[in-house]
Short mmCIF file of C-alpha atoms in Angstrom, two decimals:
data_model
loop_
_atom_site.label_atom_id
_atom_site.label_comp_id
_atom_site.label_asym_id
_atom_site.label_seq_id
_atom_site.Cartn_x
_atom_site.Cartn_y
_atom_site.Cartn_z
CA UNK A 1 52.66 -18.38 -59.71
CA UNK A 2 48.27 -19.52 -60.38
CA UNK A 3 49.60 -21.72 -57.73
CA UNK A 4 51.04 -19.47 -55.47
CA UNK A 5 48.32 -17.01 -56.00
CA UNK A 6 45.53 -19.76 -55.28
CA UNK A 7 47.34 -20.72 -51.77
CA UNK A 8 47.87 -17.35 -50.76
CA UNK A 9 44.10 -16.46 -51.50
CA UNK A 10 42.75 -19.88 -49.51
CA UNK A 11 44.99 -18.55 -47.01
CA UNK A 12 43.67 -15.18 -46.31
CA UNK A 13 40.23 -16.63 -46.90
CA UNK A 14 41.35 -18.88 -43.99
CA UNK A 15 42.74 -15.84 -42.13
CA UNK A 16 39.90 -14.25 -42.52
CA UNK A 17 37.59 -16.86 -41.66
CA UNK A 18 39.12 -17.14 -38.44
CA UNK A 19 39.36 -13.66 -37.38
CA UNK A 20 35.29 -13.99 -38.28
CA UNK A 21 34.60 -17.21 -35.70
CA UNK A 22 36.41 -15.58 -33.47
CA UNK A 23 35.45 -12.29 -33.29
CA UNK A 24 31.61 -13.93 -33.24
CA UNK A 25 32.57 -16.20 -29.81
CA UNK A 26 33.33 -13.17 -28.48
CA UNK A 27 30.56 -11.55 -28.95
CA UNK A 28 28.65 -14.70 -27.75
CA UNK A 29 31.08 -14.71 -24.69
CA UNK A 30 30.78 -11.15 -23.56
CA UNK A 31 26.56 -11.67 -24.68
CA UNK A 32 26.53 -14.81 -21.87
CA UNK A 33 28.56 -12.43 -19.79
CA UNK A 34 26.46 -9.81 -20.03
CA UNK A 35 23.11 -12.03 -19.25
CA UNK A 36 25.03 -13.59 -16.13
CA UNK A 37 25.04 -9.52 -14.96
CA UNK A 38 21.61 -8.89 -16.36
CA UNK A 39 20.31 -11.85 -14.13
CA UNK A 40 22.72 -11.19 -11.02
CA UNK A 41 21.08 -7.36 -10.37
CA UNK A 42 17.20 -9.01 -11.31
CA UNK A 43 17.39 -11.14 -8.54
CA UNK A 44 18.76 -8.36 -6.16
CA UNK A 45 15.96 -6.22 -7.67
CA UNK A 46 13.37 -8.50 -7.41
CA UNK A 47 14.62 -9.61 -3.50
CA UNK A 48 14.70 -6.00 -3.05
CA UNK A 49 10.88 -5.87 -4.13
CA UNK A 50 9.85 -9.08 -2.21
CA UNK A 51 11.80 -7.56 1.02
CA UNK A 52 9.81 -4.18 0.11
CA UNK A 53 6.18 -5.84 -0.39
CA UNK A 54 6.51 -7.65 2.77
CA UNK A 55 7.30 -4.27 4.24
CA UNK A 56 4.05 -3.40 2.90
CA UNK A 57 2.36 -6.01 4.13
CA UNK A 58 2.93 -5.29 7.69
CA UNK A 59 1.49 -1.84 7.11
CA UNK A 60 -1.35 -2.60 5.27
CA UNK A 61 -2.15 -5.95 8.22
CA UNK A 62 -2.04 -2.87 10.43
CA UNK A 63 -3.94 -0.31 8.50
CA UNK A 64 -6.89 -2.87 8.01
CA UNK A 65 -6.54 -3.58 11.85
CA UNK A 66 -7.15 0.08 12.22
CA UNK A 67 -10.24 0.39 10.28
CA UNK A 68 -11.80 -2.54 11.69
CA UNK A 69 -11.57 -1.19 15.07
CA UNK A 70 -12.55 2.14 13.90
CA UNK A 71 -15.54 0.50 12.25
CA UNK A 72 -16.33 -1.33 15.64
CA UNK A 73 -16.13 1.27 17.19
CA UNK A 74 -18.77 3.22 15.06
CA UNK A 75 -21.45 1.28 14.59
CA UNK A 76 -21.07 1.18 18.88
CA UNK A 77 -21.61 4.85 19.15
CA UNK A 78 -24.87 4.04 16.63
CA UNK A 79 -25.98 1.22 18.79
CA UNK A 80 -25.06 -1.87 18.07
CA UNK A 81 -23.08 -4.46 18.79
CA UNK A 82 -20.17 -6.78 16.68
CA UNK A 83 -22.89 -9.16 16.10
CA UNK A 84 -25.57 -6.77 15.14
CA UNK A 85 -27.50 -6.28 17.92
CA UNK A 86 -28.62 -3.80 19.68
CA UNK A 87 -26.61 -1.72 22.85
CA UNK A 88 -27.68 0.90 25.25
CA UNK A 89 -26.66 4.43 24.03
CA UNK A 90 -26.33 5.29 27.57
CA UNK A 91 -23.17 2.97 28.23
CA UNK A 92 -21.13 4.94 26.18
CA UNK A 93 -18.08 6.80 27.75
CA UNK A 94 -15.95 9.96 26.54
CA UNK A 95 -13.10 7.57 25.13
CA UNK A 96 -15.58 5.24 22.98
CA UNK A 97 -17.31 8.45 22.04
CA UNK A 98 -13.77 10.81 20.90
CA UNK A 99 -12.14 7.62 19.24
CA UNK A 100 -15.25 7.14 17.53
CA UNK A 101 -15.79 10.85 16.07
CA UNK A 102 -12.00 11.92 16.16
CA UNK A 103 -9.74 8.45 14.58
CA UNK A 104 -9.02 8.15 11.21
CA UNK A 105 -6.59 6.23 9.53
CA UNK A 106 -4.74 7.91 6.37
CA UNK A 107 -1.90 5.67 5.96
CA UNK A 108 -1.36 3.69 2.93
CA UNK A 109 1.45 0.93 2.00
CA UNK A 110 4.85 2.46 0.54
CA UNK A 111 6.43 1.11 -2.22
CA UNK A 112 9.68 3.06 -2.28
CA UNK A 113 11.74 0.38 -3.94
CA UNK A 114 9.59 0.22 -6.95
CA UNK A 115 9.43 3.68 -7.37
CA UNK A 116 13.20 4.45 -7.41
CA UNK A 117 13.64 1.51 -9.88
CA UNK A 118 11.38 3.47 -12.24
CA UNK A 119 13.12 6.73 -11.79
CA UNK A 120 16.62 4.82 -12.16
CA UNK A 121 15.18 3.17 -15.10
CA UNK A 122 16.26 0.09 -13.97
CA UNK A 123 12.32 -1.51 -13.68
CA UNK A 124 13.35 -2.89 -17.58
CA UNK A 125 15.49 -5.48 -16.26
CA UNK A 126 12.79 -7.19 -14.86
CA UNK A 127 12.11 -9.36 -17.43
CA UNK A 128 8.88 -10.91 -16.34
CA UNK A 129 5.96 -8.54 -17.72
CA UNK A 130 3.51 -10.11 -15.42
CA UNK A 131 5.90 -8.81 -12.59
CA UNK A 132 6.03 -5.08 -14.15
CA UNK A 133 2.24 -4.82 -15.34
CA UNK A 134 1.06 -5.65 -11.88
CA UNK A 135 3.75 -3.48 -10.31
CA UNK A 136 1.62 -1.04 -12.60
CA UNK A 137 -1.66 -2.11 -11.77
CA UNK A 138 -0.47 -2.30 -7.74
CA UNK A 139 -0.13 1.24 -8.19
CA UNK A 140 -3.59 2.53 -9.54
CA UNK A 141 -4.62 0.44 -6.75
CA UNK A 142 -2.88 3.04 -4.70
CA UNK A 143 -4.05 6.14 -6.10
CA UNK A 144 -7.62 4.65 -5.98
CA UNK A 145 -7.24 4.26 -2.39
CA UNK A 146 -5.24 7.65 -1.89
CA UNK A 147 -8.27 9.12 -3.60
CA UNK A 148 -10.78 7.52 -1.10
CA UNK A 149 -8.71 8.58 1.45
CA UNK A 150 -8.71 12.26 0.60
CA UNK A 151 -12.79 12.37 -0.04
CA UNK A 152 -13.08 10.55 3.43
CA UNK A 153 -10.47 12.88 5.61
CA UNK A 154 -12.48 16.16 3.32
CA UNK A 155 -16.36 14.55 4.83
CA UNK A 156 -14.42 14.37 8.03
CA UNK A 157 -12.79 18.09 8.52
CA UNK A 158 -16.36 19.63 6.73
CA UNK A 159 -18.82 18.15 8.60
CA UNK A 160 -17.58 15.62 10.98
CA UNK A 161 -15.44 18.25 13.17
CA UNK A 162 -18.42 20.27 13.72
CA UNK A 163 -19.74 18.14 16.32
CA UNK A 164 -16.37 18.45 18.34
CA UNK A 165 -17.16 22.24 18.56
CA UNK A 166 -20.95 22.69 18.34
CA UNK A 167 -22.53 19.78 19.70
CA UNK A 168 -20.79 18.06 23.03
CA UNK A 169 -18.11 19.18 25.69
CA UNK A 170 -14.70 18.38 24.09
CA UNK A 171 -12.39 19.75 26.82
CA UNK A 172 -13.74 16.67 28.72
CA UNK A 173 -11.88 14.55 26.27
CA UNK A 174 -8.80 16.27 26.61
CA UNK A 175 -8.37 14.28 30.57
CA UNK A 176 -7.87 11.10 28.06
CA UNK A 177 -4.66 12.87 27.43
CA UNK A 178 -3.66 14.82 30.44
CA UNK A 179 -4.10 12.61 33.33
CA UNK A 180 -3.44 15.57 35.89
CA UNK A 181 -6.59 18.12 35.09
CA UNK A 182 -9.42 18.66 37.26
CA UNK A 183 -12.61 18.02 34.70
CA UNK A 184 -14.94 17.84 37.99
CA UNK A 185 -17.15 21.11 36.63
CA UNK A 186 -17.08 20.43 33.61
CA UNK A 187 -20.48 19.72 32.21
CA UNK A 188 -21.13 15.42 31.20
CA UNK A 189 -21.80 14.64 27.82
CA UNK A 190 -25.14 12.93 27.29
CA UNK A 191 -24.37 10.83 24.57
CA UNK A 192 -28.01 8.73 24.81
CA UNK A 193 -29.58 11.75 23.84
CA UNK A 194 -26.84 12.94 21.91
CA UNK A 195 -26.77 9.99 19.01
CA UNK A 196 -30.85 10.19 19.52
CA UNK A 197 -30.37 13.32 17.21
CA UNK A 198 -31.08 12.73 13.26
CA UNK A 199 -28.07 15.33 12.03
CA UNK A 200 -25.08 13.35 14.60
CA UNK A 201 -26.81 9.62 13.60
CA UNK A 202 -26.65 10.74 10.12
CA UNK A 203 -22.84 12.16 10.11
CA UNK A 204 -21.59 9.37 11.86
CA UNK A 205 -23.59 6.46 9.40
CA UNK A 206 -21.65 8.79 6.70
CA UNK A 207 -18.44 8.21 8.29
CA UNK A 208 -19.07 4.49 9.29
CA UNK A 209 -20.03 3.51 5.59
CA UNK A 210 -17.17 5.75 4.25
CA UNK A 211 -15.01 3.27 6.88
CA UNK A 212 -16.57 0.72 5.70
CA UNK A 213 -15.49 1.40 1.66
CA UNK A 214 -11.88 2.34 2.44
CA UNK A 215 -11.71 -1.04 4.54
CA UNK A 216 -12.68 -2.92 1.97
CA UNK A 217 -10.38 -0.79 -0.44
CA UNK A 218 -7.76 -1.75 1.84
CA UNK A 219 -8.14 -5.74 1.66
CA UNK A 220 -8.61 -5.68 -1.62
CA UNK A 221 -4.88 -3.93 -1.79
CA UNK A 222 -3.77 -6.33 0.50
CA UNK A 223 -4.31 -9.56 -1.72
CA UNK A 224 -3.11 -7.38 -4.39
CA UNK A 225 0.28 -7.15 -2.62
CA UNK A 226 0.41 -10.65 -1.48
CA UNK A 227 -0.41 -12.03 -4.77
CA UNK A 228 2.14 -9.63 -6.21
CA UNK A 229 5.29 -10.95 -3.49
CA UNK A 230 3.96 -14.53 -4.54
CA UNK A 231 4.70 -14.17 -7.93
CA UNK A 232 8.27 -12.64 -7.32
CA UNK A 233 9.23 -15.51 -5.12
CA UNK A 234 8.03 -17.90 -8.15
CA UNK A 235 10.24 -15.97 -10.44
CA UNK A 236 13.15 -15.90 -7.63
CA UNK A 237 12.91 -19.76 -7.94
CA UNK A 238 13.06 -20.02 -11.50
CA UNK A 239 16.32 -17.86 -11.79
CA UNK A 240 17.91 -19.49 -8.63
#
């Protein structure tokens, strides 16, 4: 009887061990399967982020180009050429002055994919902490750029636009868009005299200073986006 009981106990223990081993193997296989699914989803997410960053770089490049044009025109109406040498203010045309006075870039690179991932709580699928940290820093940089753009816009609306209302014949600028109108009776803008007034020069110089600051910020942001895109490409190569 004792021998039978001992054999039954050994058999039962063996069965229990086999069941436990089977459960552990099943759990391990399930975890491996979940890991594969998570990695596959992470790769999709990283590819989407990479594409979004490339789109943001394209937008950033256009915005930097616009700011460079604004800086060049503002320098021109203040009497400086691209190399810093003096130029005659009497050569300034309506189109040149109107763009220097009126143009102001407010756009920012858009990161919809990252925003959507955050809102859906899927950002945690990215295991590379350096990537998520750089996205956090990039968000902060975008907010700082927005602050600078808003400040420039406020100054423009409260001070710079005053020139269009009180110091020039703005009607002549309509010809630039409405080719068919006759402005032969409209007084000509004397930009040579206008841009020798210290108040006007100061306002245009303020706009130039703020535009140069925005341009510097845009270029730094462009580098941040480029570095982050390169980091994601490196991570994708590792995962693939």
